[in-house]
Coordinates of C-alpha atoms in Angstrom, one line a residue:
X29 CA 167.7 -87.4 4.4
X30 CA 164.6 -86.8 2.2
X31 CA 164.9 -88.2 -1.3
X32 CA 164.2 -85.5 -3.9
X33 CA 161.3 -86.2 -6.2
X34 CA 162.0 -86.7 -9.9
X35 CA 161.5 -83.5 -11.9
X36 CA 159.3 -82.9 -15.0
X37 CA 162.5 -82.2 -16.9
X38 CA 163.7 -85.7 -16.2
X39 CA 160.3 -87.0 -17.3
X40 CA 160.6 -85.1 -20.6
X41 CA 164.0 -86.6 -21.2
X42 CA 162.5 -90.1 -20.7
X43 CA 159.7 -89.1 -23.1
X44 CA 162.1 -88.1 -25.8
X45 CA 164.3 -91.2 -25.3
X46 CA 161.7 -93.9 -25.3
X47 CA 158.7 -92.3 -27.1
X48 CA 160.4 -89.8 -29.4
X49 CA 158.4 -86.8 -28.3
X50 CA 160.0 -83.6 -27.1
X51 CA 157.2 -82.6 -24.7
X52 CA 154.0 -83.8 -23.2
X53 CA 150.6 -83.1 -24.7
X54 CA 148.2 -80.7 -23.1
X55 CA 146.9 -82.2 -19.9
X56 CA 149.6 -84.9 -19.7
X57 CA 152.3 -82.6 -18.1
X58 CA 150.2 -81.7 -15.0
X59 CA 149.3 -85.3 -14.4
X60 CA 152.9 -86.5 -14.7
X61 CA 154.0 -83.7 -12.3
X62 CA 151.3 -84.6 -9.8
X63 CA 152.4 -88.3 -9.8
X64 CA 156.1 -87.5 -9.6
X65 CA 155.3 -85.4 -6.4
X66 CA 153.7 -88.6 -4.9
X67 CA 150.0 -87.5 -5.0
X68 CA 147.0 -89.5 -5.9
X69 CA 145.6 -88.6 -9.3
X70 CA 142.4 -88.8 -11.3
X71 CA 142.8 -88.2 -15.0
X72 CA 139.9 -87.8 -17.5
X73 CA 141.3 -87.8 -21.0
X74 CA 139.8 -88.6 -24.4
X75 CA 140.4 -91.9 -26.1
X76 CA 143.7 -91.4 -28.0
X77 CA 144.7 -88.6 -25.6
X78 CA 147.8 -90.4 -24.3
X79 CA 146.6 -91.7 -20.9
X80 CA 149.1 -94.5 -20.8
X81 CA 152.1 -92.2 -21.1
X82 CA 150.8 -90.4 -17.9
X83 CA 151.7 -93.4 -15.8
X84 CA 154.3 -95.1 -17.9
X85 CA 156.8 -92.2 -17.9
X86 CA 156.6 -91.7 -14.1
X87 CA 157.0 -95.5 -13.7
X88 CA 160.5 -95.1 -15.3
X89 CA 161.5 -92.5 -12.7
X90 CA 159.7 -93.7 -9.5
X91 CA 161.5 -96.4 -7.4
X92 CA 160.2 -100.0 -7.6
X93 CA 157.3 -101.3 -9.6
X94 CA 154.2 -99.7 -11.1
X95 CA 151.3 -102.1 -11.0
X96 CA 148.7 -101.4 -13.8
X97 CA 145.1 -102.7 -13.3
X98 CA 143.8 -103.3 -16.9
X99 CA 140.5 -104.9 -17.8
X100 CA 141.3 -106.9 -20.9
X101 CA 143.9 -109.4 -22.0
X102 CA 144.2 -107.9 -25.4
X103 CA 144.8 -104.4 -23.9
X104 CA 147.5 -105.7 -21.7
X105 CA 149.3 -107.5 -24.5
X106 CA 149.1 -104.5 -26.7
X107 CA 150.5 -102.2 -24.1
X108 CA 153.3 -104.5 -23.1
X109 CA 154.3 -105.1 -26.8
X110 CA 154.5 -101.4 -27.3
X111 CA 156.6 -100.9 -24.1
X112 CA 159.1 -103.7 -24.8
X113 CA 159.4 -102.6 -28.4
X114 CA 160.4 -99.2 -27.0
X115 CA 162.9 -100.7 -24.7
X116 CA 160.9 -100.4 -21.4
X117 CA 160.9 -103.6 -19.2
X118 CA 157.3 -104.6 -18.8
X119 CA 155.2 -107.7 -18.5
X120 CA 151.6 -108.9 -17.9
X121 CA 150.0 -111.6 -15.8
X122 CA 146.7 -113.1 -17.0
X123 CA 144.9 -116.3 -17.7
X124 CA 146.9 -117.0 -21.0
X125 CA 150.0 -117.8 -18.9
X126 CA 150.9 -121.1 -17.2
X127 CA 151.6 -121.2 -13.5
X128 CA 155.3 -121.5 -14.2
X129 CA 155.2 -118.3 -16.4
X130 CA 153.3 -116.4 -13.8
X131 CA 155.9 -117.3 -11.1
X132 CA 158.7 -116.3 -13.4
X133 CA 157.2 -112.8 -14.0
X134 CA 156.7 -112.3 -10.2
X135 CA 160.3 -113.3 -9.6
X136 CA 161.4 -110.8 -12.3
X137 CA 159.4 -108.1 -10.5
X138 CA 161.0 -109.0 -7.2
X139 CA 164.5 -108.8 -8.7
X140 CA 163.6 -105.3 -10.0
X141 CA 163.8 -106.4 -13.6
X142 CA 160.4 -104.9 -14.4
X143 CA 159.1 -101.3 -14.2
X144 CA 155.5 -102.0 -15.1
X145 CA 153.4 -105.1 -14.4
X146 CA 149.8 -105.4 -15.9
X147 CA 147.1 -107.5 -14.2
X148 CA 143.3 -107.8 -14.4
X149 CA 141.2 -106.5 -11.5
X150 CA 139.9 -110.1 -10.8
X151 CA 143.4 -111.2 -9.8
X152 CA 143.4 -108.7 -6.9
X153 CA 140.7 -110.9 -5.2
X154 CA 143.1 -114.0 -5.0
X155 CA 144.7 -114.4 -1.6
X156 CA 148.0 -115.9 -2.9
X157 CA 148.4 -113.0 -5.4
X158 CA 147.8 -110.4 -2.7
X159 CA 150.5 -112.1 -0.6
X160 CA 153.0 -112.1 -3.5
X161 CA 152.3 -108.4 -4.2
X162 CA 152.9 -107.5 -0.6
X163 CA 156.4 -108.7 -1.0
X164 CA 157.1 -106.3 -3.9
X165 CA 158.2 -102.7 -3.8
X166 CA 155.1 -101.1 -5.5
X167 CA 155.4 -97.3 -5.8
X168 CA 152.3 -96.7 -7.9
X169 CA 149.0 -98.5 -8.7
X170 CA 147.5 -97.2 -12.0
X171 CA 143.9 -98.1 -12.6
X172 CA 143.0 -98.0 -16.3
X173 CA 139.3 -97.7 -17.4
X174 CA 138.6 -96.6 -13.8
X175 CA 134.9 -95.8 -14.7
X176 CA 134.3 -99.5 -14.3
X177 CA 134.2 -99.1 -10.5
X178 CA 131.0 -97.1 -10.7
X179 CA 127.6 -98.7 -11.2
X180 CA 126.5 -95.5 -13.0
X181 CA 129.3 -96.0 -15.5
X182 CA 128.6 -97.8 -18.8
X183 CA 131.0 -100.8 -18.0
X184 CA 130.4 -101.5 -14.4
X185 CA 132.6 -104.4 -13.2
X186 CA 132.3 -105.6 -9.5
X187 CA 136.0 -106.7 -9.6
X188 CA 137.1 -103.1 -9.7
X189 CA 135.7 -102.7 -6.1
X190 CA 138.6 -104.9 -5.0
X191 CA 141.2 -102.3 -6.0
X192 CA 140.9 -100.2 -2.8
X193 CA 141.0 -103.1 -0.3
X194 CA 144.0 -104.4 -2.2
X195 CA 145.9 -101.1 -2.0
X196 CA 145.1 -100.6 1.7
X197 CA 146.5 -104.1 2.5
X198 CA 149.9 -103.4 1.0
X199 CA 152.7 -102.8 3.6
X200 CA 153.3 -99.3 2.3
X201 CA 150.5 -97.5 0.5
X202 CA 151.6 -96.6 -3.0
X203 CA 150.4 -93.6 -5.1
X204 CA 147.1 -94.4 -6.6
X205 CA 146.3 -93.1 -10.1
X206 CA 143.0 -93.6 -11.9
X207 CA 142.3 -93.0 -15.6
X208 CA 139.3 -93.1 -17.9
X209 CA 138.2 -91.5 -21.2
X210 CA 134.7 -90.7 -20.3
X211 CA 133.0 -89.8 -17.0
X212 CA 130.1 -87.7 -15.9
X213 CA 130.4 -85.7 -12.7
X214 CA 128.4 -88.5 -10.9
X215 CA 130.9 -91.2 -12.1
X216 CA 133.9 -89.0 -11.2
X217 CA 132.6 -88.8 -7.6
X218 CA 132.2 -92.5 -7.5
X219 CA 135.8 -93.1 -8.7
X220 CA 137.2 -90.8 -6.0
X221 CA 135.0 -92.4 -3.3
X222 CA 135.2 -96.1 -4.2
X223 CA 138.9 -96.1 -5.1
X224 CA 139.5 -94.1 -1.8
X225 CA 141.8 -91.6 -3.6
X226 CA 143.4 -89.3 -1.0
X227 CA 143.1 -85.6 -1.8
X228 CA 143.6 -86.4 -5.5
X229 CA 144.6 -84.0 -8.2
X230 CA 141.8 -84.1 -10.7
X231 CA 142.7 -83.3 -14.3
X232 CA 140.2 -83.2 -17.1
X233 CA 141.7 -82.8 -20.6
X234 CA 139.3 -81.5 -23.2
X235 CA 137.3 -84.3 -24.7
X236 CA 136.9 -82.5 -28.0
X237 CA 139.6 -83.8 -30.4
X238 CA 140.3 -81.5 -33.3
X239 CA 141.2 -84.3 -35.7
X240 CA 137.8 -86.1 -35.4
X241 CA 135.0 -85.0 -37.8
X242 CA 131.7 -86.1 -36.1
X243 CA 128.6 -86.7 -38.2
X244 CA 125.1 -87.8 -37.4
X245 CA 123.2 -88.9 -40.6
X246 CA 119.5 -89.5 -40.6
X247 CA 117.4 -91.1 -43.3
X248 CA 120.3 -93.0 -45.0
X249 CA 120.0 -96.4 -46.5
X250 CA 122.4 -97.7 -43.9
X251 CA 123.5 -100.9 -45.7
X252 CA 124.2 -99.0 -48.9
X253 CA 126.1 -96.3 -47.1
X254 CA 128.4 -98.8 -45.4
X255 CA 129.1 -100.7 -48.6
X256 CA 129.8 -97.4 -50.4
X257 CA 132.0 -95.9 -47.7
X258 CA 134.1 -99.0 -47.2
X259 CA 134.7 -99.3 -50.9
X260 CA 135.7 -95.7 -51.4
X261 CA 138.0 -95.9 -48.4
X262 CA 139.3 -99.4 -49.0
X263 CA 142.9 -98.4 -48.3
X264 CA 142.0 -97.2 -44.8
X265 CA 141.4 -99.2 -41.6
X266 CA 137.9 -98.7 -40.2
X267 CA 135.4 -100.1 -37.6
X268 CA 131.7 -100.5 -38.2
X269 CA 129.7 -101.0 -35.0
X270 CA 126.3 -102.6 -35.1
X271 CA 123.9 -103.3 -32.2
X272 CA 123.1 -107.0 -32.8
X273 CA 125.0 -110.1 -33.8
X274 CA 122.6 -110.6 -36.7
X275 CA 123.4 -107.2 -38.2
X276 CA 127.1 -107.8 -37.7
X277 CA 126.9 -111.1 -39.6
X278 CA 124.8 -109.7 -42.4
X279 CA 127.1 -106.7 -43.0
X280 CA 130.2 -108.9 -42.7
X281 CA 128.9 -111.2 -45.4
X282 CA 127.9 -108.4 -47.7
X283 CA 131.3 -106.7 -47.4
X284 CA 133.0 -110.0 -48.1
X285 CA 130.9 -110.5 -51.2
X286 CA 131.8 -107.0 -52.3
X287 CA 135.5 -107.9 -52.2
X288 CA 136.2 -105.9 -49.0
X289 CA 138.8 -107.4 -46.6
X290 CA 136.4 -107.5 -43.7
X291 CA 136.4 -109.2 -40.3
X292 CA 133.7 -109.6 -37.6
X293 CA 133.6 -109.7 -33.9
X294 CA 130.8 -110.6 -31.4
X295 CA 130.1 -112.7 -28.4
X296 CA 128.5 -115.5 -30.5
X297 CA 131.8 -116.4 -32.0
X298 CA 134.3 -118.8 -30.4
X299 CA 137.3 -117.3 -28.5
X300 CA 139.6 -118.5 -31.2
X301 CA 137.5 -116.9 -34.0
X302 CA 137.5 -113.6 -32.2
X303 CA 141.2 -113.7 -31.5
X304 CA 142.0 -114.5 -35.1
X305 CA 139.7 -111.7 -36.3
X306 CA 141.2 -109.2 -33.9
X307 CA 144.7 -110.1 -34.8
X308 CA 144.0 -109.8 -38.5
X309 CA 142.7 -106.3 -37.9
X310 CA 145.7 -105.3 -35.8
X311 CA 148.1 -106.6 -38.4
X312 CA 146.2 -104.8 -41.3
X313 CA 145.3 -108.1 -43.0
X314 CA 141.7 -107.1 -42.3
X315 CA 140.8 -103.5 -43.3
X316 CA 137.3 -103.3 -41.9
X317 CA 136.1 -104.8 -38.6
X318 CA 132.3 -105.2 -38.2
X319 CA 131.5 -105.7 -34.6
X320 CA 129.2 -105.3 -31.6
X321 CA 130.3 -103.2 -28.6
X322 CA 132.1 -106.3 -27.4
X323 CA 135.0 -105.2 -29.6
X324 CA 137.4 -102.3 -29.0
X325 CA 138.3 -101.6 -25.3
X326 CA 141.6 -103.5 -25.8
X327 CA 142.4 -102.1 -29.2
X328 CA 145.2 -99.5 -29.3
X329 CA 145.4 -99.5 -33.1
X330 CA 146.4 -96.0 -33.9
X331 CA 145.6 -95.7 -37.6
X332 CA 141.8 -96.3 -37.6
X333 CA 140.6 -93.7 -40.1
X334 CA 136.9 -94.0 -39.5
X335 CA 134.3 -95.4 -37.1
X336 CA 130.8 -95.9 -38.4
X337 CA 128.0 -96.6 -36.0
X338 CA 125.3 -98.6 -37.9
X339 CA 123.0 -98.1 -35.0
X340 CA 122.7 -95.5 -32.2
X341 CA 124.6 -96.6 -29.1
X342 CA 122.9 -96.9 -25.8
X343 CA 124.5 -93.9 -24.2
X344 CA 126.9 -91.0 -24.8
X345 CA 129.8 -92.6 -22.8
X346 CA 129.7 -95.7 -25.0
X347 CA 129.5 -93.6 -28.1
X348 CA 132.4 -91.3 -27.3
X349 CA 134.6 -94.2 -26.3
X350 CA 133.8 -96.2 -29.4
X351 CA 134.0 -93.3 -31.8
X352 CA 137.3 -92.2 -30.1
X353 CA 139.0 -95.3 -31.5
X354 CA 139.4 -93.4 -34.7
X355 CA 142.5 -91.2 -35.2
X356 CA 144.4 -92.1 -32.1
X357 CA 147.5 -91.0 -33.9
X358 CA 146.2 -87.5 -34.3
X359 CA 145.5 -87.8 -38.0
X360 CA 142.2 -86.5 -39.5
X361 CA 139.5 -89.2 -39.1
X362 CA 135.8 -89.6 -39.3
X363 CA 133.1 -90.7 -36.8
X364 CA 129.8 -91.3 -38.5
X365 CA 126.6 -92.2 -36.7
X366 CA 123.8 -93.6 -38.9
X367 CA 120.6 -93.0 -37.0
X368 CA 117.0 -94.2 -37.5
X369 CA 114.0 -94.3 -35.3
X370 CA 114.2 -98.2 -35.2
X371 CA 117.5 -97.8 -33.2
X372 CA 115.5 -96.4 -30.2
X373 CA 113.3 -99.6 -30.1
X374 CA 116.4 -101.8 -30.4
X375 CA 118.1 -100.1 -27.4
X376 CA 114.9 -100.2 -25.3
X377 CA 114.6 -103.9 -26.0
X378 CA 118.2 -104.5 -24.9
X379 CA 117.7 -102.5 -21.7
X380 CA 114.6 -104.6 -20.9
X381 CA 116.4 -107.9 -21.7
X382 CA 119.2 -107.0 -19.3
X383 CA 118.5 -108.1 -15.7
X384 CA 119.2 -105.2 -13.4
X385 CA 117.7 -103.3 -10.5
X386 CA 115.0 -100.6 -11.0
X387 CA 117.4 -97.7 -10.3
X388 CA 120.0 -98.9 -12.8
X389 CA 117.3 -99.5 -15.5
X390 CA 115.9 -96.0 -14.8
X391 CA 119.3 -94.6 -15.3
X392 CA 119.8 -96.5 -18.5
X393 CA 116.6 -95.0 -20.0
X394 CA 117.7 -91.5 -18.9
X395 CA 121.0 -91.9 -20.7
X396 CA 119.3 -93.4 -23.8
X397 CA 117.1 -90.3 -24.1
X398 CA 120.2 -88.1 -23.9
X399 CA 121.7 -90.1 -26.7
X400 CA 118.5 -89.6 -28.8
X401 CA 118.6 -85.9 -28.1
X402 CA 122.2 -85.9 -29.5
X403 CA 121.1 -87.6 -32.7
X404 CA 118.5 -84.9 -33.3
X405 CA 120.3 -81.8 -32.2
X406 CA 121.1 -79.0 -34.6
X407 CA 123.9 -77.7 -32.3
X408 CA 127.6 -78.3 -32.8
X409 CA 128.1 -82.0 -31.9
X410 CA 131.4 -81.4 -30.1
X411 CA 129.7 -78.8 -27.9
X412 CA 126.9 -81.2 -27.2
X413 CA 129.3 -83.9 -26.0
X414 CA 131.2 -81.5 -23.8
X415 CA 128.0 -80.3 -22.2
X416 CA 127.0 -83.9 -21.5
X417 CA 130.2 -84.6 -19.6
X418 CA 130.0 -81.3 -17.7
X419 CA 133.1 -79.9 -19.2
X420 CA 133.5 -76.1 -19.4
X421 CA 134.2 -74.8 -22.8
X422 CA 133.9 -71.8 -25.0
X423 CA 130.6 -72.0 -26.9
X424 CA 132.5 -72.0 -30.2
X425 CA 131.4 -74.3 -33.1
X426 CA 134.0 -76.9 -34.0
X427 CA 133.5 -76.1 -37.7
X428 CA 133.9 -79.7 -38.9
X429 CA 130.9 -81.7 -37.5
X430 CA 127.8 -82.4 -39.5
X431 CA 125.9 -79.7 -37.7
X432 CA 128.5 -77.0 -38.3
X433 CA 128.9 -77.9 -42.0
X434 CA 125.1 -78.3 -42.6
X435 CA 124.3 -76.2 -45.6
X436 CA 120.6 -76.9 -45.7
X437 CA 118.2 -74.0 -45.7
X438 CA 117.2 -72.4 -42.3
X439 CA 113.4 -71.8 -42.3
X440 CA 110.9 -70.6 -39.8
X441 CA 109.1 -73.6 -38.2
X442 CA 107.3 -71.6 -35.5
X443 CA 103.7 -72.4 -36.8
X444 CA 104.3 -76.1 -36.9
X445 CA 105.9 -75.9 -33.4
X446 CA 102.9 -74.1 -32.1
X447 CA 100.6 -76.8 -33.5
X448 CA 102.7 -79.5 -31.8
X449 CA 102.8 -77.7 -28.4
X450 CA 99.1 -76.9 -28.5
X451 CA 98.3 -80.6 -29.2
X452 CA 100.5 -81.8 -26.4
X453 CA 98.8 -79.3 -24.0
X454 CA 95.3 -80.4 -25.1
X455 CA 96.3 -84.0 -24.5
X456 CA 97.1 -83.0 -20.9
X457 CA 100.9 -83.9 -21.3
X458 CA 100.1 -87.5 -20.6
X459 CA 101.1 -89.4 -23.8
X460 CA 104.1 -90.3 -25.9
X461 CA 105.4 -88.9 -29.1
X462 CA 103.8 -91.6 -31.3
X463 CA 100.2 -90.8 -30.2
X464 CA 100.8 -87.0 -30.4
X465 CA 102.0 -87.6 -34.0
X466 CA 98.9 -89.7 -34.8
X467 CA 96.6 -86.9 -33.5
X468 CA 98.3 -84.2 -35.5
X469 CA 98.2 -86.4 -38.6
X470 CA 94.5 -86.8 -38.2
X471 CA 94.6 -90.6 -37.6
X472 CA 91.4 -92.3 -36.4
X473 CA 93.2 -95.4 -35.1
X474 CA 91.9 -97.3 -32.1
X475 CA 93.9 -95.4 -29.5
X476 CA 93.0 -92.0 -30.9
X477 CA 89.3 -92.9 -30.8
X478 CA 89.6 -94.6 -27.4
X479 CA 90.6 -91.3 -25.8
X480 CA 88.3 -89.1 -27.9
X481 CA 91.2 -87.2 -29.4
X482 CA 89.5 -87.0 -32.8
X483 CA 87.4 -84.2 -31.3
X484 CA 90.5 -82.0 -30.4
X485 CA 90.9 -78.8 -32.5
X486 CA 94.5 -80.0 -33.2
X487 CA 93.3 -83.3 -34.7
X488 CA 94.6 -83.3 -38.3
X489 CA 96.4 -79.9 -37.8
X490 CA 99.4 -81.3 -39.7
X491 CA 97.5 -83.6 -42.1
X492 CA 99.8 -82.7 -44.9
X493 CA 102.8 -84.3 -43.2
X494 CA 103.5 -88.0 -42.6
X495 CA 103.6 -89.3 -39.1
X496 CA 107.3 -90.0 -39.5
X497 CA 108.0 -86.4 -40.4
X498 CA 105.9 -85.1 -37.5
X499 CA 107.7 -87.5 -35.1
X500 CA 111.1 -86.2 -36.5
X501 CA 110.0 -82.6 -35.8
X502 CA 108.9 -83.5 -32.2
X503 CA 112.2 -85.2 -31.6
X504 CA 114.2 -82.1 -32.8
X505 CA 112.1 -79.9 -30.5
X506 CA 112.9 -82.3 -27.6
X507 CA 116.6 -82.1 -28.4
X508 CA 116.4 -78.3 -28.4
X509 CA 114.8 -78.1 -25.0
X510 CA 111.3 -77.0 -26.0
X511 CA 109.9 -80.4 -24.9
X512 CA 111.0 -83.1 -22.4
X513 CA 110.4 -86.8 -22.1
X514 CA 109.7 -88.6 -18.8
X515 CA 112.1 -91.5 -18.1
X516 CA 111.2 -95.2 -18.6
X517 CA 110.2 -97.6 -21.3
X518 CA 107.1 -95.6 -22.3
X519 CA 108.1 -91.9 -22.0
X520 CA 105.6 -89.1 -21.9
X521 CA 106.2 -85.9 -23.8
X522 CA 105.8 -82.6 -21.8
X523 CA 106.1 -78.9 -22.5
X524 CA 109.0 -76.8 -21.2
X525 CA 109.2 -73.1 -20.5
X526 CA 110.5 -72.2 -24.1
X527 CA 107.5 -73.9 -25.6
X528 CA 105.2 -71.6 -23.6
X529 CA 107.1 -68.6 -25.0
X530 CA 106.6 -69.9 -28.6
X531 CA 102.8 -70.4 -27.9
X532 CA 102.6 -66.8 -26.7
X533 CA 104.4 -65.6 -29.9
X534 CA 107.5 -64.5 -27.9
X535 CA 110.0 -66.9 -29.5
X536 CA 110.7 -68.0 -33.0
X537 CA 111.6 -71.6 -33.9
X538 CA 114.1 -72.1 -36.8
X539 CA 114.9 -75.5 -38.4
X540 CA 117.1 -76.7 -41.2
X541 CA 115.4 -78.4 -44.1
X542 CA 116.7 -79.8 -47.4
X543 CA 116.8 -77.4 -50.4
X544 CA 115.3 -78.8 -53.5
X545 CA 118.0 -80.7 -55.4
X546 CA 118.3 -81.6 -59.0
X547 CA 120.4 -84.6 -58.2
X548 CA 119.0 -87.9 -56.8
X549 CA 119.5 -88.8 -53.2
X550 CA 118.4 -85.6 -51.5
X551 CA 119.7 -84.8 -48.0
X552 CA 121.3 -88.2 -47.8
X553 CA 123.5 -87.6 -50.8
X554 CA 124.7 -84.2 -49.6
X555 CA 125.3 -85.5 -46.1
X556 CA 127.1 -88.5 -47.4
X557 CA 129.6 -86.4 -49.3
X558 CA 130.0 -84.2 -46.2
X559 CA 130.7 -87.2 -44.0
X560 CA 133.1 -88.9 -46.5
X561 CA 135.3 -86.0 -47.6
X562 CA 139.0 -86.7 -48.0
X563 CA 140.9 -85.3 -45.0
X564 CA 144.4 -86.2 -46.0
X565 CA 147.0 -83.4 -45.5
X566 CA 148.1 -82.2 -48.9
X567 CA 151.7 -81.9 -47.9
X568 CA 152.1 -85.7 -47.5
X569 CA 153.7 -87.5 -50.4
X570 CA 151.3 -90.5 -50.6
X571 CA 153.7 -92.6 -52.8
X572 CA 156.5 -92.2 -50.2
X573 CA 154.1 -92.8 -47.4
X574 CA 153.0 -96.2 -49.0
X575 CA 156.6 -97.2 -49.4
X576 CA 157.3 -96.4 -45.8
X577 CA 154.3 -98.6 -44.8
X578 CA 155.8 -101.5 -46.7
X579 CA 159.1 -101.2 -44.8
X580 CA 157.1 -101.0 -41.6
X581 CA 155.1 -104.0 -42.4
X582 CA 158.2 -106.1 -43.1
X583 CA 159.7 -105.0 -39.8
X584 CA 156.5 -105.8 -38.0
X585 CA 156.3 -109.3 -39.5
X586 CA 159.9 -109.9 -38.4
X587 CA 159.1 -108.7 -34.8
X588 CA 155.6 -110.4 -34.7
X589 CA 153.9 -107.2 -33.6
X590 CA 151.2 -105.0 -35.2
X591 CA 152.7 -102.4 -37.7
X592 CA 151.6 -99.4 -35.6
X593 CA 153.8 -100.5 -32.7
X594 CA 156.9 -100.0 -34.9
X595 CA 155.8 -96.4 -35.9
X596 CA 152.3 -95.0 -36.2
X597 CA 150.9 -93.5 -39.3
X598 CA 151.4 -89.9 -38.1
X599 CA 155.2 -90.6 -37.7
X600 CA 155.4 -92.1 -41.2
X601 CA 153.5 -89.1 -42.6
X602 CA 155.9 -86.7 -41.0
X603 CA 158.8 -88.7 -42.4
X604 CA 157.3 -88.5 -45.9
X605 CA 157.2 -84.7 -45.6
X606 CA 160.6 -84.2 -43.9
X607 CA 162.5 -86.9 -45.8
X608 CA 165.3 -87.2 -43.1
X609 CA 168.9 -87.8 -44.4
X610 CA 170.7 -88.1 -41.1
X611 CA 170.3 -89.7 -37.7
X612 CA 169.8 -86.3 -36.1
X613 CA 167.0 -85.4 -38.6
X614 CA 165.4 -88.8 -38.0
X615 CA 165.4 -88.4 -34.2
X616 CA 163.6 -85.0 -34.6
X617 CA 160.6 -86.8 -36.2
X618 CA 157.9 -87.1 -33.6
X619 CA 157.5 -90.7 -32.5
X620 CA 161.1 -91.8 -33.2
X621 CA 162.8 -92.3 -29.8
X622 CA 166.4 -93.4 -29.3
X623 CA 165.6 -97.1 -28.7
X624 CA 163.2 -97.3 -31.6
X625 CA 165.7 -95.6 -33.9
X626 CA 168.4 -98.2 -33.0
X627 CA 166.0 -101.0 -33.6
X628 CA 164.1 -99.8 -36.7
X629 CA 165.1 -96.3 -37.7
X630 CA 168.0 -97.2 -39.9
X631 CA 165.9 -99.1 -42.4
X632 CA 163.8 -96.0 -43.0
X633 CA 166.9 -93.7 -43.1
X634 CA 168.5 -95.9 -45.7
X635 CA 165.4 -95.6 -47.8
X636 CA 165.6 -91.8 -47.8
X637 CA 169.3 -91.8 -48.4
X638 CA 169.1 -94.2 -51.3
X639 CA 165.8 -93.2 -52.9
X640 CA 165.3 -89.4 -52.3

């Protein structure tokens, strides 16, 4: 007799019981249904979009064990802490355990005492481990951060190539589910092929998150901005990403000297120093983490209110994943990218220092140019991100990014654009942005004279502008598709079809420029206020919210887990609005499941009954 597959109604009941939510988010429901029907699955969901629930809830209903392939020790611990706190039997196996502890967890899985077991991909390469897993009843293998299987992804790890051979060697092939936050069409094809997914259901949930206000700020004094922003948001957790260890150390020291509770994280620190810093951030002892991109993949901290990029990241995948660590609880949060032309040189240096084959290096330069285009675009930033990842969307402005809220004056830049295009044409489209800018400025430097460009009619055509301003204009024209750059370390600027239309007078070029301001700071001051506006919902009683946070902190200290694992900020904010007086009212608050209510809810309920 055929066993009937679990239903989505049963899954929703488990979701309410353990997680405290009455229904799945957009995108989650279809993935859960697909897995419950026993089909391979590929899920592309934004950071904070609830990927883990998509395999954790089915794990409760499917027979046997769900094995989760997870790339980082910290990520495993975070996930398992959250699961066990919610009353779900789960464990991890990694290098922090003794051989005795590993054997105990495998025995627990064999007895059926666990529903989820987290392991690193490297463990799948060990003969003894594969043998042990073959003796377990594994119904599903969930691959987290699945983009790591592709060499075209931004975090390629060769150990992920062992997932498919491991699955094929199991006595009974389990359901295979792959999840990631960011993937271009090219990387998606690699995930299906290299993981050998069988006729998978492919689900892409919108990468645009309504609670994230994206900003790109150019021309800022970066150090001053970070010190100012962290001081004015000192009550909020935040992450500041910098490209180099030196910049991380400098910012960390300056924040410490300013009285900000800051931590730091980079590969030059000892393992213990990094672990202490990360734990301090998770437990809210550290408010601001200054870090290189070595920090974050294993961080499930839900209440990060802002992510500042001190430098432009190397590609859009890295940026979206890092910025997406803000506002995982759905609360309004900020993602601010501080861009300067020096960032381009830093990233090119890092690409050249990284030993890799010519094809991969070529790809890195292509992705870098796409990131530069994003920093200069005047389009809606959310639309630009969705276009990059090939996601279909309505061409509707988000209304909250720095492009959509840009109040600078829109003026006709057609004449300047024609001068730039004419100069590039006369230089035979064989040189880079810097030399084109020098010619337009009227420079007589060695390179200009070497090629005889001082004789061109366009030499000095923009003498009234600085070379930096001319370069900025050229980069904006590149981002808007009038020009293109060849790939490689020394890209050449070339004309595109729209540029020819401008030269013939068939198209107008508009650009936003700063209005004259009577206050100091110019564009930077206005953009700063736009990037730093308070996004807190007016309905929330902040005094009550802070009291709830204190109760949560006390419970977290008792349980030795980060505060957000008890209840996240969004749950506490809803409590502060609803002010529940009964168990039934408390259980209707999103994020309060039955198990968590029994363990923690009464302390909060007593507060409302006694104080409100």
